PDB file of C-alpha atoms and ligand atoms in Angstrom:
ATOM      1  CA  UNK A   1       3.761  -5.665  22.581  1.00 51.00           C
ATOM      2  CA  UNK A   2      -0.187  -6.476  22.747  1.00 54.00           C
ATOM      3  CA  UNK A   3      -2.306  -3.068  22.140  1.00 51.00           C
ATOM      4  CA  UNK A   4      -3.823  -1.384  25.243  1.00 54.00           C
ATOM      5  CA  UNK A   5      -6.944  -2.832  26.361  1.00 58.00           C
ATOM      6  CA  UNK A   6      -9.599   0.771  24.792  1.00 59.00           C
ATOM      7  CA  UNK A   7     -13.525   0.676  25.102  1.00 61.00           C
ATOM      8  CA  UNK A   8     -14.592  -1.179  22.020  1.00 63.00           C
ATOM      9  CA  UNK A   9     -16.962   1.947  20.505  1.00 67.00           C
ATOM     10  CA  UNK A  10     -20.053   2.335  17.965  1.00 78.00           C
ATOM     11  CA  UNK A  11     -18.733   3.928  15.067  1.00 87.00           C
ATOM     12  CA  UNK A  12     -19.839   7.292  13.769  1.00 94.00           C
ATOM     13  CA  UNK A  13     -18.707   7.238  10.098  1.00 96.00           C
ATOM     14  CA  UNK A  14     -17.532  11.241   8.925  1.00 96.00           C
ATOM     15  CA  UNK A  15     -18.653  10.450   5.420  1.00 95.00           C
ATOM     16  CA  UNK A  16     -21.035   6.914   3.954  1.00 96.00           C
ATOM     17  CA  UNK A  17     -20.271   6.762  -0.313  1.00 97.00           C
ATOM     18  CA  UNK A  18     -22.466   3.869  -1.864  1.00 96.00           C
ATOM     19  CA  UNK A  19     -19.495   1.051  -0.742  1.00 98.00           C
ATOM     20  CA  UNK A  20     -17.823   2.256   2.493  1.00 97.00           C
ATOM     21  CA  UNK A  21     -16.853   4.625   4.995  1.00 97.00           C
ATOM     22  CA  UNK A  22     -14.764   6.994   6.482  1.00 97.00           C
ATOM     23  CA  UNK A  23     -14.340   7.600   9.944  1.00 97.00           C
ATOM     24  CA  UNK A  24     -12.619  10.475  12.495  1.00 96.00           C
ATOM     25  CA  UNK A  25     -10.068   8.868  15.250  1.00 96.00           C
ATOM     26  CA  UNK A  26      -6.778   7.425  16.338  1.00 96.00           C
ATOM     27  CA  UNK A  27      -7.253   3.372  14.683  1.00 96.00           C
ATOM     28  CA  UNK A  28      -5.740   1.853  17.871  1.00 95.00           C
ATOM     29  CA  UNK A  29      -8.974   3.397  19.357  1.00 95.00           C
ATOM     30  CA  UNK A  30     -10.956   1.659  15.706  1.00 97.00           C
ATOM     31  CA  UNK A  31      -9.901  -0.766  14.670  1.00 97.00           C
ATOM     32  CA  UNK A  32     -10.847  -2.027  18.466  1.00 96.00           C
ATOM     33  CA  UNK A  33     -14.643  -1.256  17.436  1.00 96.00           C
ATOM     34  CA  UNK A  34     -13.717  -4.299  14.373  1.00 97.00           C
ATOM     35  CA  UNK A  35     -14.953  -7.469  14.564  1.00 96.00           C
ATOM     36  CA  UNK A  36     -12.369  -9.931  14.872  1.00 97.00           C
ATOM     37  CA  UNK A  37     -12.270 -12.134  11.085  1.00 98.00           C
ATOM     38  CA  UNK A  38     -14.063  -9.920   8.846  1.00 98.00           C
ATOM     39  CA  UNK A  39     -12.047  -7.948   6.592  1.00 98.00           C
ATOM     40  CA  UNK A  40     -10.408  -9.162   3.588  1.00 98.00           C
ATOM     41  CA  UNK A  41      -7.317  -6.873   2.712  1.00 98.00           C
ATOM     42  CA  UNK A  42      -5.601  -4.412   5.008  1.00 98.00           C
ATOM     43  CA  UNK A  43      -4.100  -1.308   2.488  1.00 98.00           C
ATOM     44  CA  UNK A  44      -2.510   0.822   3.929  1.00 98.00           C
ATOM     45  CA  UNK A  45       1.028   2.989   4.492  1.00 96.00           C
ATOM     46  CA  UNK A  46       1.725   4.223   7.721  1.00 95.00           C
ATOM     47  CA  UNK A  47       3.187   7.505   8.521  1.00 89.00           C
ATOM     48  CA  UNK A  48       6.515   6.645   7.446  1.00 76.00           C
ATOM     49  CA  UNK A  49       9.574   6.906  10.230  1.00 61.00           C
ATOM     50  CA  UNK A  50      11.520   9.662   7.994  1.00 56.00           C
ATOM     51  CA  UNK A  51      14.561  10.696  10.347  1.00 47.00           C
ATOM     52  CA  UNK A  52      12.955  15.056   9.330  1.00 50.00           C
ATOM     53  CA  UNK A  53       9.326  14.889  10.667  1.00 53.00           C
ATOM     54  CA  UNK A  54       7.256  15.636   8.103  1.00 50.00           C
ATOM     55  CA  UNK A  55       4.102  17.920   8.895  1.00 50.00           C
ATOM     56  CA  UNK A  56       1.255  14.595   9.777  1.00 46.00           C
ATOM     57  CA  UNK A  57       4.359  13.833  12.068  1.00 48.00           C
ATOM     58  CA  UNK A  58       6.004  11.167  11.432  1.00 49.00           C
ATOM     59  CA  UNK A  59       7.070   8.287  14.313  1.00 53.00           C
ATOM     60  CA  UNK A  60      11.158   8.324  14.326  1.00 61.00           C
ATOM     61  CA  UNK A  61      12.922   5.004  13.850  1.00 62.00           C
ATOM     62  CA  UNK A  62      13.902   3.632  16.453  1.00 62.00           C
ATOM     63  CA  UNK A  63      10.791   4.053  17.839  1.00 80.00           C
ATOM     64  CA  UNK A  64       7.992   3.013  15.762  1.00 86.00           C
ATOM     65  CA  UNK A  65       8.338  -0.369  16.237  1.00 90.00           C
ATOM     66  CA  UNK A  66       7.241  -0.013  19.117  1.00 90.00           C
ATOM     67  CA  UNK A  67       4.523   2.438  17.816  1.00 92.00           C
ATOM     68  CA  UNK A  68       4.086   0.121  15.072  1.00 95.00           C
ATOM     69  CA  UNK A  69       3.024  -2.952  17.187  1.00 95.00           C
ATOM     70  CA  UNK A  70      -0.423  -2.767  18.333  1.00 96.00           C
ATOM     71  CA  UNK A  71      -1.387  -2.000  15.197  1.00 97.00           C
ATOM     72  CA  UNK A  72      -0.444  -4.851  14.011  1.00 98.00           C
ATOM     73  CA  UNK A  73      -2.308  -6.843  16.696  1.00 98.00           C
ATOM     74  CA  UNK A  74      -5.428  -5.418  15.730  1.00 98.00           C
ATOM     75  CA  UNK A  75      -5.196  -6.419  12.296  1.00 98.00           C
ATOM     76  CA  UNK A  76      -3.936  -9.724  12.818  1.00 98.00           C
ATOM     77  CA  UNK A  77      -7.132 -11.062  14.712  1.00 98.00           C
ATOM     78  CA  UNK A  78      -9.595  -8.476  12.238  1.00 98.00           C
ATOM     79  CA  UNK A  79      -7.900 -10.257   9.075  1.00 98.00           C
ATOM     80  CA  UNK A  80      -9.901 -13.150   8.001  1.00 98.00           C
ATOM     81  CA  UNK A  81      -7.596 -16.629   7.450  1.00 98.00           C
ATOM     82  CA  UNK A  82      -7.294 -15.594   3.762  1.00 98.00           C
ATOM     83  CA  UNK A  83      -6.700 -11.277   4.446  1.00 98.00           C
ATOM     84  CA  UNK A  84      -3.784  -9.186   3.726  1.00 98.00           C
ATOM     85  CA  UNK A  85      -2.045  -7.180   4.866  1.00 98.00           C
ATOM     86  CA  UNK A  86       0.087  -5.096   2.394  1.00 98.00           C
ATOM     87  CA  UNK A  87       1.808  -2.146   4.191  1.00 98.00           C
ATOM     88  CA  UNK A  88       4.084  -0.113   1.719  1.00 97.00           C
ATOM     89  CA  UNK A  89       6.570   1.911   4.579  1.00 95.00           C
ATOM     90  CA  UNK A  90       9.561   4.219   2.714  1.00 91.00           C
ATOM     91  CA  UNK A  91      13.066   4.306   3.379  1.00 90.00           C
ATOM     92  CA  UNK A  92      15.183   6.842   5.941  1.00 87.00           C
ATOM     93  CA  UNK A  93      18.703   6.845   6.238  1.00 90.00           C
ATOM     94  CA  UNK A  94      20.067   7.912   9.414  1.00 87.00           C
ATOM     95  CA  UNK A  95      19.819  11.816  11.166  1.00 85.00           C
ATOM     96  CA  UNK A  96      23.545  13.157  10.305  1.00 89.00           C
ATOM     97  CA  UNK A  97      24.873  10.176   8.536  1.00 93.00           C
ATOM     98  CA  UNK A  98      24.856   8.182   4.687  1.00 95.00           C
ATOM     99  CA  UNK A  99      23.878   5.118   6.015  1.00 94.00           C
ATOM    100  CA  UNK A 100      20.118   3.854   6.508  1.00 92.00           C
ATOM    101  CA  UNK A 101      17.507   2.844   9.417  1.00 89.00           C
ATOM    102  CA  UNK A 102      17.204  -0.617   9.258  1.00 91.00           C
ATOM    103  CA  UNK A 103      13.726  -0.276  10.189  1.00 91.00           C
ATOM    104  CA  UNK A 104      11.789  -1.744   7.885  1.00 94.00           C
ATOM    105  CA  UNK A 105      12.923  -4.563   8.070  1.00 94.00           C
ATOM    106  CA  UNK A 106      13.226  -4.806  11.311  1.00 93.00           C
ATOM    107  CA  UNK A 107       9.464  -4.661  11.622  1.00 95.00           C
ATOM    108  CA  UNK A 108       8.491  -7.412   9.055  1.00 97.00           C
ATOM    109  CA  UNK A 109      10.719 -10.039  11.473  1.00 95.00           C
ATOM    110  CA  UNK A 110       9.201  -8.716  14.636  1.00 95.00           C
ATOM    111  CA  UNK A 111       5.855  -8.607  11.992  1.00 97.00           C
ATOM    112  CA  UNK A 112       5.703 -12.741  10.874  1.00 98.00           C
ATOM    113  CA  UNK A 113       8.252 -13.964  14.775  1.00 97.00           C
ATOM    114  CA  UNK A 114       6.212 -12.159  16.860  1.00 96.00           C
ATOM    115  CA  UNK A 115       2.363 -10.823  15.571  1.00 98.00           C
ATOM    116  CA  UNK A 116       2.315 -14.301  13.419  1.00 98.00           C
ATOM    117  CA  UNK A 117       2.023 -13.644  10.312  1.00 98.00           C
ATOM    118  CA  UNK A 118       3.417 -14.508   7.346  1.00 98.00           C
ATOM    119  CA  UNK A 119       5.384 -13.224   4.499  1.00 98.00           C
ATOM    120  CA  UNK A 120       3.804 -13.745   1.437  1.00 98.00           C
ATOM    121  CA  UNK A 121       5.727 -11.607  -0.789  1.00 98.00           C
ATOM    122  CA  UNK A 122       7.423  -9.248  -0.967  1.00 98.00           C
ATOM    123  CA  UNK A 123       7.299  -5.675  -3.317  1.00 98.00           C
ATOM    124  CA  UNK A 124       9.126  -2.188  -4.605  1.00 98.00           C
ATOM    125  CA  UNK A 125       7.766   0.153  -5.536  1.00 97.00           C
ATOM    126  CA  UNK A 126       9.326   2.355  -7.477  1.00 96.00           C
ATOM    127  CA  UNK A 127       8.069   5.627  -8.677  1.00 92.00           C
ATOM    128  CA  UNK A 128      10.690   6.901 -11.567  1.00 88.00           C
ATOM    129  CA  UNK A 129       9.823  10.284 -10.364  1.00 89.00           C
ATOM    130  CA  UNK A 130      10.717  10.730  -6.931  1.00 89.00           C
ATOM    131  CA  UNK A 131      13.093  13.553  -6.382  1.00 91.00           C
ATOM    132  CA  UNK A 132      17.316  13.458  -5.557  1.00 91.00           C
ATOM    133  CA  UNK A 133      17.037  13.359  -1.556  1.00 89.00           C
ATOM    134  CA  UNK A 134      19.031  13.440   1.296  1.00 92.00           C
ATOM    135  CA  UNK A 135      21.060  17.040  -0.547  1.00 94.00           C
ATOM    136  CA  UNK A 136      23.679  16.405   1.021  1.00 95.00           C
ATOM    137  CA  UNK A 137      23.878  12.649   0.190  1.00 97.00           C
ATOM    138  CA  UNK A 138      23.060  12.723  -2.960  1.00 96.00           C
ATOM    139  CA  UNK A 139      23.855  16.070  -5.052  1.00 96.00           C
ATOM    140  CA  UNK A 140      26.201  18.184  -2.906  1.00 97.00           C
ATOM    141  CA  UNK A 141      28.854  15.086  -2.105  1.00 97.00           C
ATOM    142  CA  UNK A 142      27.659  13.028  -4.751  1.00 97.00           C
ATOM    143  CA  UNK A 143      27.986   9.325  -2.208  1.00 98.00           C
ATOM    144  CA  UNK A 144      24.449   8.322  -2.956  1.00 97.00           C
ATOM    145  CA  UNK A 145      21.754   8.223  -5.974  1.00 97.00           C
ATOM    146  CA  UNK A 146      18.709   9.014  -5.491  1.00 95.00           C
ATOM    147  CA  UNK A 147      15.815   6.504  -3.810  1.00 93.00           C
ATOM    148  CA  UNK A 148      13.643   5.387  -5.135  1.00 94.00           C
ATOM    149  CA  UNK A 149      11.596   2.051  -4.768  1.00 96.00           C
ATOM    150  CA  UNK A 150       9.540   2.775  -1.037  1.00 96.00           C
ATOM    151  CA  UNK A 151       9.661  -1.807   0.261  1.00 97.00           C
ATOM    152  CA  UNK A 152       5.780  -3.449   0.407  1.00 98.00           C
ATOM    153  CA  UNK A 153       5.466  -6.074   2.163  1.00 98.00           C
ATOM    154  CA  UNK A 154       2.873  -8.294   1.553  1.00 98.00           C
ATOM    155  CA  UNK A 155       2.597 -10.391   4.987  1.00 98.00           C
ATOM    156  CA  UNK A 156      -0.409 -12.861   5.505  1.00 98.00           C
ATOM    157  CA  UNK A 157      -2.535 -14.531   8.313  1.00 97.00           C
ATOM    158  CA  UNK A 158      -2.149 -17.659   6.844  1.00 98.00           C
ATOM    159  CA  UNK A 159       0.288 -19.288   4.063  1.00 98.00           C
ATOM    160  CA  UNK A 160      -2.321 -19.150   1.767  1.00 98.00           C
ATOM    161  CA  UNK A 161      -4.021 -16.189   1.218  1.00 98.00           C
ATOM    162  CA  UNK A 162      -6.542 -15.658  -1.398  1.00 98.00           C
ATOM    163  CA  UNK A 163      -4.946 -13.997  -5.061  1.00 98.00           C
ATOM    164  CA  UNK A 164      -4.269 -14.421  -8.079  1.00 98.00           C
ATOM    165  CA  UNK A 165      -2.399 -13.338 -10.414  1.00 97.00           C
ATOM    166  CA  UNK A 166      -5.081 -13.937 -13.822  1.00 96.00           C
ATOM    167  CA  UNK A 167      -7.429 -10.496 -12.535  1.00 97.00           C
ATOM    168  CA  UNK A 168      -3.665  -7.922 -12.610  1.00 97.00           C
ATOM    169  CA  UNK A 169      -1.469  -9.483 -15.639  1.00 96.00           C
ATOM    170  CA  UNK A 170      -0.165  -7.205 -17.489  1.00 89.00           C
ATOM    171  CA  UNK A 171      -0.108  -6.116 -21.656  1.00 86.00           C
ATOM    172  CA  UNK A 172       2.096  -8.840 -23.580  1.00 82.00           C
ATOM    173  CA  UNK A 173       5.605  -6.826 -24.717  1.00 81.00           C
ATOM    174  CA  UNK A 174       5.767  -6.085 -28.309  1.00 78.00           C
ATOM    175  CA  UNK A 175       8.328  -8.249 -28.665  1.00 79.00           C
ATOM    176  CA  UNK A 176       5.675 -11.357 -26.818  1.00 75.00           C
ATOM    177  CA  UNK A 177       2.856 -10.125 -29.408  1.00 77.00           C
ATOM    178  CA  UNK A 178       5.650 -10.628 -32.557  1.00 78.00           C
ATOM    179  CA  UNK A 179       5.985 -14.594 -30.765  1.00 77.00           C
ATOM    180  CA  UNK A 180       2.368 -15.820 -30.068  1.00 76.00           C
ATOM    181  CA  UNK A 181       1.546 -14.557 -34.009  1.00 74.00           C
ATOM    182  CA  UNK A 182       4.607 -16.048 -35.726  1.00 77.00           C
ATOM    183  CA  UNK A 183       3.930 -19.192 -32.596  1.00 75.00           C
ATOM    184  CA  UNK A 184       7.316 -20.598 -30.795  1.00 68.00           C
ATOM    185  CA  UNK A 185      10.011 -23.141 -31.394  1.00 69.00           C
ATOM    186  CA  UNK A 186      10.730 -25.268 -28.052  1.00 69.00           C
ATOM    187  CA  UNK A 187      14.256 -24.567 -27.252  1.00 71.00           C
ATOM    188  CA  UNK A 188      16.954 -24.496 -24.824  1.00 71.00           C
ATOM    189  CA  UNK A 189      18.190 -21.433 -23.347  1.00 74.00           C
ATOM    190  CA  UNK A 190      21.610 -20.502 -21.836  1.00 75.00           C
ATOM    191  CA  UNK A 191      20.162 -20.521 -19.012  1.00 74.00           C
ATOM    192  CA  UNK A 192      19.485 -24.568 -19.376  1.00 73.00           C
ATOM    193  CA  UNK A 193      16.582 -24.510 -19.032  1.00 72.00           C
ATOM    194  CA  UNK A 194      13.424 -26.056 -21.089  1.00 69.00           C
ATOM    195  CA  UNK A 195      10.747 -23.712 -22.817  1.00 68.00           C
ATOM    196  CA  UNK A 196       7.486 -25.759 -24.582  1.00 67.00           C
ATOM    197  CA  UNK A 197       5.547 -24.916 -26.924  1.00 64.00           C
ATOM    198  CA  UNK A 198       3.207 -23.997 -23.630  1.00 66.00           C
ATOM    199  CA  UNK A 199       5.386 -20.083 -23.704  1.00 65.00           C
ATOM    200  CA  UNK A 200       3.303 -19.148 -26.674  1.00 71.00           C
ATOM    201  CA  UNK A 201       0.429 -20.299 -25.080  1.00 77.00           C
ATOM    202  CA  UNK A 202      -1.621 -16.867 -24.946  1.00 80.00           C
ATOM    203  CA  UNK A 203      -3.141 -16.048 -22.052  1.00 80.00           C
ATOM    204  CA  UNK A 204      -4.362 -12.886 -22.709  1.00 84.00           C
ATOM    205  CA  UNK A 205      -1.129 -10.183 -21.648  1.00 90.00           C
ATOM    206  CA  UNK A 206       1.070 -11.575 -18.739  1.00 92.00           C
ATOM    207  CA  UNK A 207       2.679 -12.347 -15.231  1.00 95.00           C
ATOM    208  CA  UNK A 208       2.969  -9.169 -13.692  1.00 96.00           C
ATOM    209  CA  UNK A 209       6.100  -8.690 -11.395  1.00 96.00           C
ATOM    210  CA  UNK A 210       6.620  -7.442  -7.821  1.00 98.00           C
ATOM    211  CA  UNK A 211       8.049  -4.341  -9.196  1.00 97.00           C
ATOM    212  CA  UNK A 212       5.602  -2.310  -9.124  1.00 97.00           C
ATOM    213  CA  UNK A 213       6.127   0.527 -11.345  1.00 95.00           C
ATOM    214  CA  UNK A 214       4.061   3.491 -10.973  1.00 91.00           C
ATOM    215  CA  UNK A 215       4.949   7.755 -10.882  1.00 81.00           C
ATOM    216  CA  UNK A 216       3.281   9.429  -8.531  1.00 79.00           C
ATOM    217  CA  UNK A 217       3.144  12.688 -10.958  1.00 77.00           C
ATOM    218  CA  UNK A 218      -0.256  13.286 -10.219  1.00 77.00           C
ATOM    219  CA  UNK A 219      -0.747  16.719 -11.738  1.00 77.00           C
ATOM    220  CA  UNK A 220      -4.639  16.938 -12.903  1.00 76.00           C
ATOM    221  CA  UNK A 221      -6.185  15.044 -11.339  1.00 83.00           C
ATOM    222  CA  UNK A 222     -10.787  15.994 -10.372  1.00 84.00           C
ATOM    223  CA  UNK A 223      -9.017  15.194  -6.501  1.00 88.00           C
ATOM    224  CA  UNK A 224      -6.062  17.859  -7.564  1.00 88.00           C
ATOM    225  CA  UNK A 225      -8.902  20.040  -8.998  1.00 87.00           C
ATOM    226  CA  UNK A 226     -11.667  20.479  -6.136  1.00 89.00           C
ATOM    227  CA  UNK A 227      -8.782  21.210  -4.201  1.00 88.00           C
ATOM    228  CA  UNK A 228      -7.397  24.114  -5.246  1.00 88.00           C
ATOM    229  CA  UNK A 229     -11.497  24.898  -5.937  1.00 88.00           C
ATOM    230  CA  UNK A 230     -12.169  24.563  -2.425  1.00 87.00           C
ATOM    231  CA  UNK A 231      -9.512  26.585  -1.304  1.00 88.00           C
ATOM    232  CA  UNK A 232      -7.532  22.630   0.691  1.00 86.00           C
ATOM    233  CA  UNK A 233      -4.627  21.848   0.472  1.00 86.00           C
ATOM    234  CA  UNK A 234      -3.934  18.650  -0.569  1.00 88.00           C
ATOM    235  CA  UNK A 235      -2.215  15.044   1.171  1.00 89.00           C
ATOM    236  CA  UNK A 236       1.011  15.345   0.346  1.00 89.00           C
ATOM    237  CA  UNK A 237       2.186  11.873   0.505  1.00 88.00           C
ATOM    238  CA  UNK A 238      -1.231  10.153  -1.372  1.00 90.00           C
ATOM    239  CA  UNK A 239      -1.417   6.528  -2.789  1.00 93.00           C
ATOM    240  CA  UNK A 240      -1.396   6.487  -6.561  1.00 93.00           C
ATOM    241  CA  UNK A 241      -4.138   5.048  -7.391  1.00 94.00           C
ATOM    242  CA  UNK A 242      -3.402   2.358 -10.298  1.00 95.00           C
ATOM    243  CA  UNK A 243      -1.005   1.034  -6.601  1.00 97.00           C
ATOM    244  CA  UNK A 244      -4.363   0.710  -4.774  1.00 98.00           C
ATOM    245  CA  UNK A 245      -5.313  -1.104  -7.930  1.00 97.00           C
ATOM    246  CA  UNK A 246      -3.194  -3.218  -8.549  1.00 98.00           C
ATOM    247  CA  UNK A 247      -3.689  -4.553  -4.706  1.00 98.00           C
ATOM    248  CA  UNK A 248      -7.055  -4.848  -4.653  1.00 98.00           C
ATOM    249  CA  UNK A 249      -7.834  -6.492  -7.635  1.00 98.00           C
ATOM    250  CA  UNK A 250      -5.276  -9.282  -6.954  1.00 98.00           C
ATOM    251  CA  UNK A 251      -6.160  -9.894  -3.452  1.00 98.00           C
ATOM    252  CA  UNK A 252      -9.424  -9.495  -3.403  1.00 98.00           C
ATOM    253  CA  UNK A 253     -12.560 -10.560  -5.046  1.00 98.00           C
ATOM    254  CA  UNK A 254     -16.307  -7.611  -4.823  1.00 98.00           C
ATOM    255  CA  UNK A 255     -18.529  -7.638  -2.385  1.00 97.00           C
ATOM    256  CA  UNK A 256     -15.401  -7.948   0.080  1.00 98.00           C
ATOM    257  CA  UNK A 257     -13.646  -5.555   2.957  1.00 98.00           C
ATOM    258  CA  UNK A 258     -10.614  -3.197   2.568  1.00 98.00           C
ATOM    259  CA  UNK A 259      -9.572  -1.316   5.439  1.00 98.00           C
ATOM    260  CA  UNK A 260      -7.762   1.529   5.208  1.00 98.00           C
ATOM    261  CA  UNK A 261      -6.485   2.636   8.748  1.00 98.00           C
ATOM    262  CA  UNK A 262      -4.250   5.275   7.648  1.00 98.00           C
ATOM    263  CA  UNK A 263      -6.152   6.736   5.292  1.00 97.00           C
ATOM    264  CA  UNK A 264      -5.143  10.477   4.380  1.00 96.00           C
ATOM    265  CA  UNK A 265      -6.483  11.482   1.604  1.00 95.00           C
ATOM    266  CA  UNK A 266      -8.623   8.776   0.684  1.00 97.00           C
ATOM    267  CA  UNK A 267      -7.055   6.394  -2.620  1.00 97.00           C
ATOM    268  CA  UNK A 268      -7.696   3.533  -1.065  1.00 98.00           C
ATOM    269  CA  UNK A 269     -11.460   3.257  -0.089  1.00 98.00           C
ATOM    270  CA  UNK A 270     -12.028   6.047  -3.526  1.00 97.00           C
ATOM    271  CA  UNK A 271     -10.701   2.554  -5.538  1.00 97.00           C
ATOM    272  CA  UNK A 272     -12.460   0.332  -2.867  1.00 98.00           C
ATOM    273  CA  UNK A 273     -15.448   1.777  -4.274  1.00 98.00           C
ATOM    274  CA  UNK A 274     -15.265   2.057  -7.821  1.00 97.00           C
ATOM    275  CA  UNK A 275     -14.240  -1.028  -7.589  1.00 98.00           C
ATOM    276  CA  UNK A 276     -16.785  -2.469  -5.693  1.00 98.00           C
ATOM    277  CA  UNK A 277     -16.257  -3.624  -2.172  1.00 98.00           C
ATOM    278  CA  UNK A 278     -17.697  -3.361   0.772  1.00 98.00           C
ATOM    279  CA  UNK A 279     -14.821  -0.541   2.547  1.00 98.00           C
ATOM    280  CA  UNK A 280     -13.177   0.902   6.091  1.00 98.00           C
ATOM    281  CA  UNK A 281     -11.639   4.147   6.576  1.00 98.00           C
ATOM    282  CA  UNK A 282     -10.026   5.975   9.715  1.00 98.00           C
ATOM    283  CA  UNK A 283      -7.940   8.721   9.718  1.00 97.00           C
ATOM    284  CA  UNK A 284      -6.605  11.103  12.891  1.00 96.00           C
ATOM    285  CA  UNK A 285      -6.238  14.241  11.195  1.00 94.00           C
ATOM    286  CA  UNK A 286     -10.261  16.542  10.522  1.00 94.00           C
ATOM    287  CA  UNK A 287      -8.193  18.254   6.820  1.00 92.00           C
ATOM    288  CA  UNK A 288      -7.068  15.159   5.119  1.00 94.00           C
ATOM    289  CA  UNK A 289     -10.788  14.168   6.157  1.00 94.00           C
ATOM    290  CA  UNK A 290     -12.462  16.395   4.791  1.00 92.00           C
ATOM    291  CA  UNK A 291     -10.043  16.863   1.629  1.00 91.00           C
ATOM    292  CA  UNK A 292     -10.706  13.410   0.792  1.00 93.00           C
ATOM    293  CA  UNK A 293     -14.274  14.398  -0.161  1.00 92.00           C
ATOM    294  CA  UNK A 294     -12.707  15.858  -3.337  1.00 90.00           C
ATOM    295  CA  UNK A 295     -12.060  12.505  -4.381  1.00 91.00           C
ATOM    296  CA  UNK A 296     -14.875  11.620  -4.463  1.00 88.00           C
ATOM    297  CA  UNK A 297     -16.104  14.571  -6.686  1.00 77.00           C
ATOM    298  CA  UNK A 298     -16.854  13.455  -9.857  1.00 66.00           C
ATOM    299  CA  UNK A 299     -19.122   9.853  -8.367  1.00 53.00           C
ATOM    300  CA  UNK A 300     -21.132  12.877  -7.158  1.00 45.00           C
TER     301      UNK A 300
HETATM  302  C1  SAM B 401       1.929   8.649   4.921  1.00 63.72           C
HETATM  303  S1  SAM B 401       0.049   8.483   4.719  1.00 63.72           S
HETATM  304  C2  SAM B 401      -1.907   8.151   3.831  1.00 63.72           C
HETATM  305  C3  SAM B 401      -1.514   7.901   2.781  1.00 63.72           C
HETATM  306  C4  SAM B 401      -2.367   8.175   1.873  1.00 63.72           C
HETATM  307  N1  SAM B 401      -2.521   6.629   1.587  1.00 63.72           N
HETATM  308  C5  SAM B 401      -2.885   8.204   0.566  1.00 63.72           C
HETATM  309  O1  SAM B 401      -3.071   7.793   0.051  1.00 63.72           O
HETATM  310  O2  SAM B 401      -3.616   9.789   1.050  1.00 63.72           O
HETATM  311  C6  SAM B 401      -0.957   8.579   6.691  1.00 63.72           C
HETATM  312  C7  SAM B 401      -1.050   8.778   7.365  1.00 63.72           C
HETATM  313  O3  SAM B 401      -2.065   8.129   8.789  1.00 63.72           O
HETATM  314  C8  SAM B 401      -2.303   9.490   9.518  1.00 63.72           C
HETATM  315  N2  SAM B 401      -2.518   9.402  10.448  1.00 63.72           N
HETATM  316  C9  SAM B 401      -0.786   9.037  11.797  1.00 63.72           C
HETATM  317  N3  SAM B 401      -1.398   8.660  13.045  1.00 63.72           N
HETATM  318  C10 SAM B 401      -2.899   7.885  12.749  1.00 63.72           C
HETATM  319  C11 SAM B 401      -3.780   6.898  14.133  1.00 63.72           C
HETATM  320  N4  SAM B 401      -3.264   6.773  14.777  1.00 63.72           N
HETATM  321  N5  SAM B 401      -5.194   6.836  13.372  1.00 63.72           N
HETATM  322  C12 SAM B 401      -5.848   7.144  12.090  1.00 63.72           C
HETATM  323  N6  SAM B 401      -4.461   8.338  11.140  1.00 63.72           N
HETATM  324  C13 SAM B 401      -3.070   8.181  11.127  1.00 63.72           C
HETATM  325  C14 SAM B 401      -1.926  10.244   9.020  1.00 63.72           C
HETATM  326  O4  SAM B 401      -2.451  11.995   9.800  1.00 63.72           O
HETATM  327  C15 SAM B 401      -1.552  10.878   7.745  1.00 63.72           C
HETATM  328  O5  SAM B 401      -2.248  11.021   6.697  1.00 63.72           O
END
């Protein structure tokens, strides 16, 4: 289902910063005013299709895809040819049953088959600090384990989106550092792979895996301190900044345009500002927009 044709309006920012602006409103409407092929990266975590509705109004799993597709067609239109869409999606149990919704996978199939996006790579966001839930299946009956991973679909408009893993290298492990110091004798591994001397070349870091281990343990950040000082409730489902940093560094260059159409506390805008990317953020809830100012408290 394509998006309804709404009348494009001139976008008026709610707050403006050096590299970008945040806008109050429904993304479905605001997206219509974004120029085609003008955004290098859309990085977002839409409201999840959870069984129990969160305070900011999640869509139920069954209606989720129908709700999301009109946004997706707009995303496809506004991405540059080498642009990327990165979507973080939480999992959900079916109401009253110890079995999972497969909405993230159904959505992925639609995004590729109907909207025409490509799956560049799937990522998994592992949050070791996640609490065990739902209590009925995990803590009481003990028939499921803790769900600590969100899927992250990295989609692209063409098969070759801009990407450079040299910009997101991880520090080498201690054993790799030792190996680099001592040198490596070429030999065959038990798997049959031959490891050549190239393996001992120092590339200034290891290529990261598609499992992003980033705990959501923010407890004393400038954002939280500012919210407390202003007596504002912090956003309940924030990205960790390092999660956003990973994709902004990996998939964009300075000066590129980054959009978060479900911005919440505007972690994406804050990180884009820090990394000198132009950015736009859309958020429907004015309270969250007001509190997002706290992200920039240290920058003002
Ligand atoms: C999971 S939260 C995003 C949190 C964000 N990643 C952060 O770091 O704070 C999703 C947000 O989407 C917003 N939202 C839901 N529907 C929207 C719409 N149609 N247009 C704009 N924002 C919307 C909600 O108010 C909520 O703040």
